Structure formats: C-alpha cells, structure tokens
Amino acid sequence: MMTASHRPIALTVGEPAGIGPDLVLQLAHQGGLSNTVIIGDTRLLAQRAARLGLTLPDELVIRNVPVDDPNVCGAPSTANVAGVIRMLDVAIDGCLHGEFAAMVTGPLHKGIINDAGVQFSGHTEYLAERTGAAMPVMLLASSKLRVALITTHLPLRDVSDAISGERIQQICRIIDQDLRSKFGLQSPRLLVCGLNPHAGEGGHLGMEEIEIIEPALNQLREAGLKVVGPLPADTLFTEKYLKNADVAVAMYHDQGLPVLKYQGFGQAANITLGLPIIRTSVDHGTAFDIAGTGQADIGSLKVALEQARLMSASQIASELDNG
Ligand SMILES: NC(=O)C1=CN([C@@H]2O[C@H](COP(=O)(O)OP(=O)(O)OC[C@H]3O[C@@H](n4cnc5c(N)ncnc54)[C@H](O)[C@@H]3O)[C@@H](O)[C@H]2O)C=CC1
Ligand SMILES: NCC(=O)COP(=O)(O)O
C-alpha cells in the first residue's frame, strides 16, 4: 500500500512551447525525477528530446495528457490551451484525492491562455479557485530570502484598492500558520513593507500605512504574531532588517519579486500557501527565446521539487504531532 510518505510528486510540464519540456528532460537525464509523475504530452516530450539530442528515458513515468499541437517550440499556440489546463486539473485532482504528495508546476504563459478565451491570472489564483481556498498566498523562497505578497497578479492601478486590513490580516495569518506547519518554523517573524515611498512619510506620501496597514499589523501583534512594520520597502530589504526575519511581506508583485530574483534567480521556488494541497513552481517563466536550445537552467526546478518534498515531509510530521 502507498503510504502518505511514499506518494509521488506530480510535475506538470507547463506551456508546451516554452522551456518546461526541456527542463523535465534535462533533469530526467541527471536522475532527478525519481518518485515523480510527469503530467504532459508524451509525443511533445519525445519530439523535444530529439531536438535537444536526448532520448526519452525509459524510466520516466509520464501521465499522458495530450495537447492538440505537440510540435510547438518557441511560439505558443492557443490550440494547446485546453490541454495545458487539463494538465493542471490532473495534478490538482491527484493531490486532492491523495494520489500525489504535492504538485510542482512548469511555467505557463498567462497571455496565450487568455488569448484562447480562458480567463487566467496565474496558477496561484487558478489553484485557489479549483481547491476552494479563500486566500492563496504567493511566496518565493531561495536559501537566503523568503518574500510573500499581499496582492498577486493585479494591474498596478488596482493595487491600492485591493489592500484592505482584512486582506493583510488573513494573509499574514496564513503565512504564520504555513511557515509553522509546512516549513517547521516555531515562531515565524514577519517583516511587512509599506505601500508608498518611505511608508507614506507620515501621511505626506499616501495614507494607506496609517489608515490600513498599521492598524491591521497592530491587531496581528495583539493576537500574538511576530510582525514588524510597515517599513519603507527600500530599506526593509537590507541585511539589518532581514537578518531578524523569516519572511518579508511585500504589498505587490513588483515590490518584492525583483529583490528575490536579483538575489537568487534560478535558485528559488515559487510556493503557494493557503491551499489544502502543496504546490511549488519554478521562479521563472516560459523563456520562449531559449526553448529547445539546451540553454535552460534546471536550478529552479530542482529547488521547487526539493521544496515540495520537504514541505510534504514537514506536513506529515506536523499531522502526526497533532494526532
Ligand atoms: N511559474 C510560472 O508559470 C511563471 C510564468 N511566467 C510567465 O512566463 C511568461 C514569460 O515571462 P518573462 O517575463 O519573459 O520571464 P521569463 O522568466 O520567461 O524570461 C526572462 C528571461 O530569463 C531567461 N530565463 C528564464 N528562465 C530561464 C532558465 N530556466 N534558464 C535560463 N534562462 C532563463 C529568459 O531566457 C529571459 O531572457 C509570461 O507569460 C509570464 O507570466 C513568469 C514567471 C513564472
Ligand atoms: N511571478 C510569479 C508568476 O508570475 C507565477 O505565478 P503563478 O503562475 O505561480 O501564479
């Protein structure tokens, strides 16, 4: 019988025209895909292997989810979008039903999915909708830095309106809870950015810090969470503050992620907290410019798989501890 600790990880290949298939094949040739089920189109993988001068390893376990046009490389096709979404659904359902310990996703192209008429902001939002999670949280983590986001894939114009005290509290509580249960941290320390330059400069450069962020953080502190902030984002990301924190919380995507990617691009994983399943991903996108060339760096995929395995082990330990 397959025990919880032996369940395989599902790895979705991602956008067929991108570097997802390259990464899977390159890692397979390094022997890095044991106890992993690849969710993707077998013909696509065979063709990409030939293009890369590789073979499709016999030991690779593939759950065949066909796409309409498996010949693509470097230029995406709307014809493949239904297949790409099916890959996600197979992995999500397998996690929900206990077949997989976790899912790791190859990169998708949000634009081509929307071009095909499917509203899609990102895996994060799709996974939340499919698993019934009220508030997914995007966290990117390298060995030196963790950055979580209060808002995810929003136009900058909409960010301020989306930031509410309730949202901040909910997300910080999820970060606190998941860092305990899935990362094994005893008492997570959160460092929270302001929204405006200089955290609003005492109200002269915006009121969100005074009216929304500070009261929300005060309530979290009263509830016992270790939360520092709101701090100006331009100084929060310095050693003096980061050395006393477990996670930096940014108000929006491009406030936090450029710092993480500057520090550790290719060596970090994207992790969705707040879900009933474990999901990690690469820290990069589809990289159409290098698909099929053999230049794709497999570093982030290795980190994403390792992180999924660690989180799954930590969750099993936490469940055993709680009876
Ligand atoms: N996990 C996911 O599904 C993610 C998807 N995306 C999506 O990817 C698409 C393209 O996004 P871009 O902003 O162009 O970012 P990108 O990460 O695809 O490419 C940016 C640059 O980094 C290089 N690069 C990326 N990954 C690499 C790797 N593993 N090895 C070597 N070089 C690599 C590319 O060649 C390019 O020069 C967008 O639709 C975006 O939404 C972006 C980030 C994550
Ligand atoms: N910058 C991260 C990104 O765009 C990937 O988002 P998601 O597809 O994991 O929601």
Coordinates of C-alpha atoms and ligand atoms in Angstrom, one line a residue:
M1 CA 0.0 0.0 0.0
M2 CA 1.2 3.5 -0.8
T3 CA 1.7 5.4 2.5
A4 CA 1.5 9.2 2.7
S5 CA 5.3 9.5 2.9
H6 CA 5.8 7.5 -0.3
R7 CA 3.3 9.2 -2.6
P8 CA 4.9 10.6 -5.8
I9 CA 5.0 14.2 -6.8
A10 CA 3.1 15.4 -9.8
L11 CA 5.2 17.6 -12.2
T12 CA 3.2 19.5 -14.9
V13 CA 5.3 20.2 -18.0
G14 CA 3.6 23.6 -18.5
E15 CA 3.4 25.6 -21.7
P16 CA 4.4 23.2 -24.5
A17 CA 6.3 25.9 -26.5
G18 CA 8.3 27.0 -23.5
I19 CA 11.3 25.6 -21.6
G20 CA 9.1 23.4 -19.4
P21 CA 9.7 20.2 -21.5
D22 CA 13.4 21.0 -21.8
L23 CA 13.7 21.2 -18.0
V24 CA 11.9 17.9 -17.5
L25 CA 14.1 16.1 -20.0
Q26 CA 17.4 17.7 -18.7
L27 CA 16.6 16.8 -15.1
A28 CA 15.4 13.3 -16.0
H29 CA 18.9 12.7 -17.6
Q30 CA 20.5 13.8 -14.4
G31 CA 18.4 11.2 -12.5
G32 CA 16.5 14.0 -10.6
L33 CA 12.9 12.7 -11.2
S34 CA 12.6 9.6 -9.0
N35 CA 9.2 9.2 -7.4
T36 CA 7.8 11.9 -9.8
V37 CA 4.9 11.6 -12.3
I38 CA 5.3 13.8 -15.3
I39 CA 1.9 15.3 -16.4
G40 CA 2.2 16.2 -20.1
D41 CA 2.1 15.1 -23.7
T42 CA 4.3 12.1 -24.4
R43 CA 4.7 13.0 -28.1
L44 CA 5.7 16.5 -27.2
L45 CA 8.4 15.2 -24.8
A46 CA 9.7 12.7 -27.4
Q47 CA 10.0 15.5 -30.1
R48 CA 11.6 17.9 -27.7
A49 CA 14.1 15.2 -26.6
A50 CA 15.0 14.7 -30.3
R51 CA 15.5 18.4 -30.8
L52 CA 17.8 18.5 -27.7
G53 CA 19.7 15.5 -28.8
L54 CA 18.4 13.5 -25.9
T55 CA 16.4 10.3 -25.5
L56 CA 13.2 9.9 -23.6
P57 CA 14.4 7.9 -20.6
D58 CA 12.5 4.5 -20.3
E59 CA 12.2 5.0 -16.5
L60 CA 10.4 8.4 -16.9
V61 CA 6.8 8.0 -15.6
I62 CA 4.5 10.0 -17.8
R63 CA 0.8 10.5 -17.3
N64 CA -0.1 11.3 -20.9
V65 CA -2.2 14.5 -21.2
P66 CA -2.3 15.2 -25.0
V67 CA -2.2 18.7 -26.4
D68 CA -3.5 19.5 -29.9
D69 CA -0.2 20.7 -31.4
P70 CA 2.8 18.9 -29.8
N71 CA 5.2 20.3 -32.5
V72 CA 5.4 23.8 -31.0
C73 CA 8.7 25.2 -29.7
G74 CA 9.4 28.9 -29.0
A75 CA 6.0 30.1 -30.2
P76 CA 2.8 29.2 -28.3
S77 CA -0.5 28.1 -29.8
T78 CA -4.0 28.7 -28.5
A79 CA -4.8 25.2 -29.7
N80 CA -2.8 23.8 -26.8
V81 CA -4.5 25.8 -24.0
A82 CA -7.2 23.2 -23.2
G83 CA -4.5 20.5 -22.9
V84 CA -2.4 22.8 -20.7
I85 CA -5.3 23.4 -18.3
R86 CA -6.1 19.6 -18.3
M87 CA -2.5 19.0 -17.0
L88 CA -3.2 21.3 -14.1
D89 CA -6.5 19.6 -13.4
V90 CA -5.0 16.1 -13.4
A91 CA -2.3 17.2 -10.9
I92 CA -4.8 19.1 -8.7
D93 CA -7.3 16.2 -8.6
G94 CA -4.5 13.8 -7.9
C95 CA -3.3 15.9 -4.9
L96 CA -6.9 16.4 -3.6
H97 CA -7.5 12.6 -3.8
G98 CA -4.3 11.6 -2.1
E99 CA -2.6 10.1 -5.2
F100 CA 0.2 12.7 -5.2
A101 CA 2.0 14.2 -2.2
A102 CA 2.4 17.6 -3.9
M103 CA 2.3 19.2 -7.3
V104 CA 5.2 21.1 -8.9
T105 CA 4.4 23.2 -12.0
G106 CA 6.4 24.0 -15.1
P107 CA 6.0 27.6 -16.3
L108 CA 2.8 28.7 -18.1
H109 CA 2.2 31.7 -20.4
K110 CA -0.8 33.6 -19.0
G111 CA -1.2 35.7 -22.2
I112 CA -1.8 32.7 -24.5
I113 CA -4.3 31.2 -22.1
N114 CA -6.3 34.4 -22.1
D115 CA -5.9 34.7 -25.9
A116 CA -7.7 31.4 -26.1
G117 CA -10.6 32.8 -24.2
V118 CA -9.8 31.3 -20.8
Q119 CA -9.6 33.9 -18.0
F120 CA -6.4 33.1 -16.2
S121 CA -4.4 35.3 -13.9
G122 CA -1.9 32.7 -12.8
H123 CA -1.6 29.2 -11.3
T124 CA -2.0 30.8 -7.8
E125 CA -5.5 32.1 -8.5
Y126 CA -6.5 29.0 -10.5
L127 CA -5.4 26.6 -7.8
A128 CA -7.3 28.6 -5.2
E129 CA -10.5 28.5 -7.3
R130 CA -10.1 24.8 -8.0
T131 CA -9.4 23.8 -4.4
G132 CA -11.9 26.2 -2.8
A133 CA -9.2 28.2 -1.0
A134 CA -10.3 31.6 0.1
M135 CA -7.0 33.4 0.0
P136 CA -4.0 31.9 -1.8
V137 CA -0.6 33.5 -0.8
M138 CA 2.3 33.7 -3.2
L139 CA 5.7 33.1 -1.5
L140 CA 9.0 32.9 -3.3
A141 CA 11.9 31.4 -1.4
S142 CA 15.6 31.0 -2.0
S143 CA 18.0 29.6 0.6
K144 CA 18.6 33.2 1.8
L145 CA 15.3 35.0 1.4
R146 CA 11.6 34.5 1.5
V147 CA 9.2 37.0 0.0
A148 CA 5.4 36.8 0.3
L149 CA 2.9 39.0 -1.4
I150 CA -0.3 40.7 -0.2
T151 CA -1.5 41.1 -3.8
T152 CA -0.5 38.9 -6.8
H153 CA -1.3 39.4 -10.5
L154 CA -3.0 42.8 -10.5
P155 CA -2.5 45.9 -12.6
L156 CA -0.6 48.5 -10.5
R157 CA -3.6 50.8 -10.8
D158 CA -5.8 48.3 -8.8
V159 CA -3.3 47.5 -6.1
S160 CA -4.2 50.2 -3.6
D161 CA -7.9 49.4 -3.8
A162 CA -7.1 45.7 -3.2
I163 CA -5.2 46.3 0.0
S164 CA -7.6 46.1 3.0
G165 CA -6.9 45.4 6.7
E166 CA -8.8 42.2 6.4
R167 CA -6.7 41.0 3.5
I168 CA -3.5 41.9 5.3
Q169 CA -4.6 40.1 8.4
Q170 CA -5.8 37.0 6.6
I171 CA -2.6 36.7 4.5
C172 CA -0.2 37.3 7.5
R173 CA -2.1 34.6 9.5
I174 CA -1.8 32.1 6.6
I175 CA 2.0 32.9 6.3
D176 CA 2.4 32.4 10.1
Q177 CA 0.4 29.2 10.0
D178 CA 2.0 27.7 6.9
L179 CA 5.6 28.6 8.0
R180 CA 4.9 26.6 11.1
S181 CA 3.2 23.6 9.6
K182 CA 4.9 23.3 6.2
F183 CA 8.4 24.8 7.0
G184 CA 8.8 23.7 10.6
L185 CA 9.4 27.2 12.0
Q186 CA 8.4 27.5 15.6
S187 CA 7.6 31.2 15.7
P188 CA 7.8 32.9 12.3
R189 CA 8.9 36.6 12.2
L190 CA 7.2 38.6 9.5
L191 CA 8.7 41.9 8.2
V192 CA 6.0 43.9 6.4
C193 CA 6.5 46.6 3.7
G194 CA 4.5 49.8 3.4
L195 CA 2.9 50.6 0.1
N196 CA 4.1 54.1 -0.6
P197 CA 7.6 55.6 -0.8
H198 CA 9.0 55.8 2.7
A199 CA 6.0 54.0 4.0
G200 CA 3.9 57.1 3.4
E201 CA 6.3 59.6 5.1
G202 CA 3.9 60.1 8.0
G203 CA 0.9 60.6 5.7
H204 CA 2.5 63.1 3.3
L205 CA 3.1 60.5 0.6
G206 CA -0.1 58.4 1.0
M207 CA -2.4 57.3 3.8
E208 CA -2.6 53.5 3.4
E209 CA 0.0 52.9 6.0
I210 CA -1.8 55.0 8.7
E211 CA -5.3 54.1 7.8
I212 CA -5.0 50.4 6.8
I213 CA -1.6 48.7 7.2
E214 CA -0.6 49.9 10.7
P215 CA -4.0 49.1 12.3
A216 CA -4.0 45.6 10.7
L217 CA -0.5 44.9 11.9
N218 CA -1.4 46.1 15.4
Q219 CA -4.3 43.6 15.5
L220 CA -1.9 40.8 14.5
R221 CA 0.6 41.8 17.2
E222 CA -2.2 41.8 19.8
A223 CA -3.1 38.3 18.6
G224 CA 0.5 37.2 19.3
L225 CA 2.0 37.2 15.8
K226 CA 5.6 38.4 15.4
V227 CA 5.1 41.2 12.9
V228 CA 7.3 44.2 12.3
G229 CA 6.2 47.0 10.0
P230 CA 5.1 48.8 8.0
L231 CA 8.7 49.6 7.0
P232 CA 9.8 51.5 3.9
A233 CA 10.3 48.8 1.2
D234 CA 13.5 50.4 0.0
T235 CA 15.3 49.9 3.4
L236 CA 13.4 46.7 4.5
F237 CA 15.3 44.7 2.0
T238 CA 18.7 45.2 3.7
E239 CA 20.6 42.9 6.0
K240 CA 20.0 44.9 9.1
Y241 CA 16.3 44.1 9.0
L242 CA 16.3 40.8 7.0
K243 CA 18.7 39.1 9.5
N244 CA 16.0 39.2 12.2
A245 CA 13.1 38.0 10.0
D246 CA 11.9 34.7 8.4
V247 CA 9.9 36.3 5.6
A248 CA 9.5 39.7 4.0
V249 CA 5.9 40.6 3.1
A250 CA 5.5 42.9 0.1
M251 CA 2.4 44.7 -0.8
Y252 CA 2.6 43.9 -4.5
H253 CA 4.3 41.7 -7.1
D254 CA 7.0 44.1 -8.4
Q255 CA 7.8 45.5 -4.9
G256 CA 9.1 42.2 -3.7
L257 CA 9.9 39.8 -6.5
P258 CA 12.7 41.8 -8.2
V259 CA 14.6 41.8 -5.0
L260 CA 14.2 38.0 -4.7
K261 CA 15.1 37.4 -8.3
Y262 CA 18.1 39.7 -8.0
Q263 CA 19.3 37.7 -5.0
G264 CA 18.5 34.2 -6.3
F265 CA 17.0 33.9 -9.8
G266 CA 17.3 30.3 -10.9
Q267 CA 17.8 29.1 -7.3
A268 CA 14.4 29.9 -5.8
A269 CA 11.0 28.3 -5.8
N270 CA 7.5 29.8 -6.0
I271 CA 5.3 28.3 -3.3
T272 CA 1.5 28.8 -2.9
L273 CA 0.4 29.0 0.7
G274 CA -3.1 28.8 2.0
L275 CA -4.1 25.8 -0.2
P276 CA -5.3 22.4 1.0
I277 CA -2.6 20.9 -1.2
I278 CA 1.2 21.5 -1.6
R279 CA 2.2 23.3 -4.7
T280 CA 5.6 24.7 -5.7
S281 CA 6.9 26.0 -9.0
V282 CA 9.9 27.4 -10.8
D283 CA 10.8 31.1 -10.2
H284 CA 10.9 31.9 -13.9
G285 CA 8.6 31.9 -16.9
T286 CA 8.4 30.2 -20.3
A287 CA 11.6 31.7 -21.7
F288 CA 10.5 31.2 -25.4
D289 CA 13.8 32.7 -26.5
I290 CA 15.8 29.7 -25.4
A291 CA 13.2 26.8 -25.7
G292 CA 14.6 23.8 -27.5
T293 CA 18.2 25.1 -27.4
G294 CA 19.5 23.2 -24.3
Q295 CA 20.4 26.5 -22.6
A296 CA 17.6 26.3 -19.9
D297 CA 19.0 26.2 -16.4
I298 CA 17.3 23.5 -14.3
G299 CA 18.3 25.1 -11.0
S300 CA 14.9 26.4 -10.0
L301 CA 13.1 23.2 -11.0
K302 CA 15.4 21.3 -8.7
V303 CA 14.7 23.7 -5.8
A304 CA 10.9 23.5 -6.5
L305 CA 11.0 19.7 -6.3
E306 CA 13.2 19.7 -3.2
Q307 CA 10.9 22.2 -1.5
A308 CA 7.8 20.2 -2.4
R309 CA 9.4 17.1 -0.8
L310 CA 10.5 19.0 2.3
M311 CA 7.0 20.6 2.7
S312 CA 5.3 17.3 2.3
A313 CA 7.5 15.6 4.9
S314 CA 7.0 18.6 7.3
Q315 CA 3.3 18.4 6.9
I316 CA 3.2 14.7 7.6
A317 CA 5.3 15.3 10.7
S318 CA 3.0 18.1 11.8
E319 CA -0.1 16.0 11.3
L320 CA 1.4 13.2 13.3
D321 CA 2.3 15.6 16.1
N322 CA -1.3 16.9 16.2
G323 CA -2.6 13.3 16.4
Ligands
LIG1 N1 5.7 29.8 -12.8 C1 5.2 30.3 -13.9 O1 4.3 29.7 -14.5 C2 5.7 31.7 -14.4 C3 5.2 32.1 -15.6 N2 5.7 33.3 -16.0 C4 5.1 33.7 -17.4 O2 6.2 33.5 -18.3 C5 6.0 34.3 -19.4 C6 7.3 35.0 -19.9 O3 7.7 35.8 -18.8 P1 9.0 36.7 -18.8 O4 8.8 37.9 -18.1 O5 9.6 36.8 -20.2 O6 10.1 35.8 -17.9 P2 10.9 34.6 -18.2 O7 11.4 34.1 -16.9 O8 10.2 33.6 -19.1 O9 12.2 35.1 -19.0 C7 13.0 36.2 -18.6 C8 14.5 36.0 -19.0 O10 15.1 35.0 -18.2 C9 15.5 33.9 -19.0 N3 15.3 32.6 -18.4 C10 14.1 32.3 -17.7 N4 14.1 31.1 -17.2 C11 15.4 30.6 -17.5 C12 16.0 29.4 -17.2 N5 15.5 28.4 -16.5 N6 17.3 29.2 -17.7 C13 17.9 30.2 -18.4 N7 17.3 31.4 -18.7 C14 16.1 31.6 -18.2 C15 14.8 34.0 -20.4 O11 15.5 33.4 -21.4 C16 14.6 35.5 -20.5 O12 15.8 36.1 -21.0 C17 4.9 35.3 -19.0 O13 3.6 34.9 -19.6 C18 4.8 35.2 -17.5 O14 3.5 35.5 -17.0 C19 6.5 34.1 -15.4 C20 7.0 33.7 -14.1 C21 6.6 32.4 -13.6
LIG2 N1 5.9 36.0 -10.8 C1 5.3 34.7 -10.5 C2 4.4 34.3 -11.5 O1 4.0 35.0 -12.4 C3 3.9 32.9 -11.4 O2 2.6 32.9 -10.9 P1 1.8 31.6 -10.8 O3 1.5 31.1 -12.1 O4 2.5 30.7 -9.9 O5 0.5 32.1 -10.1

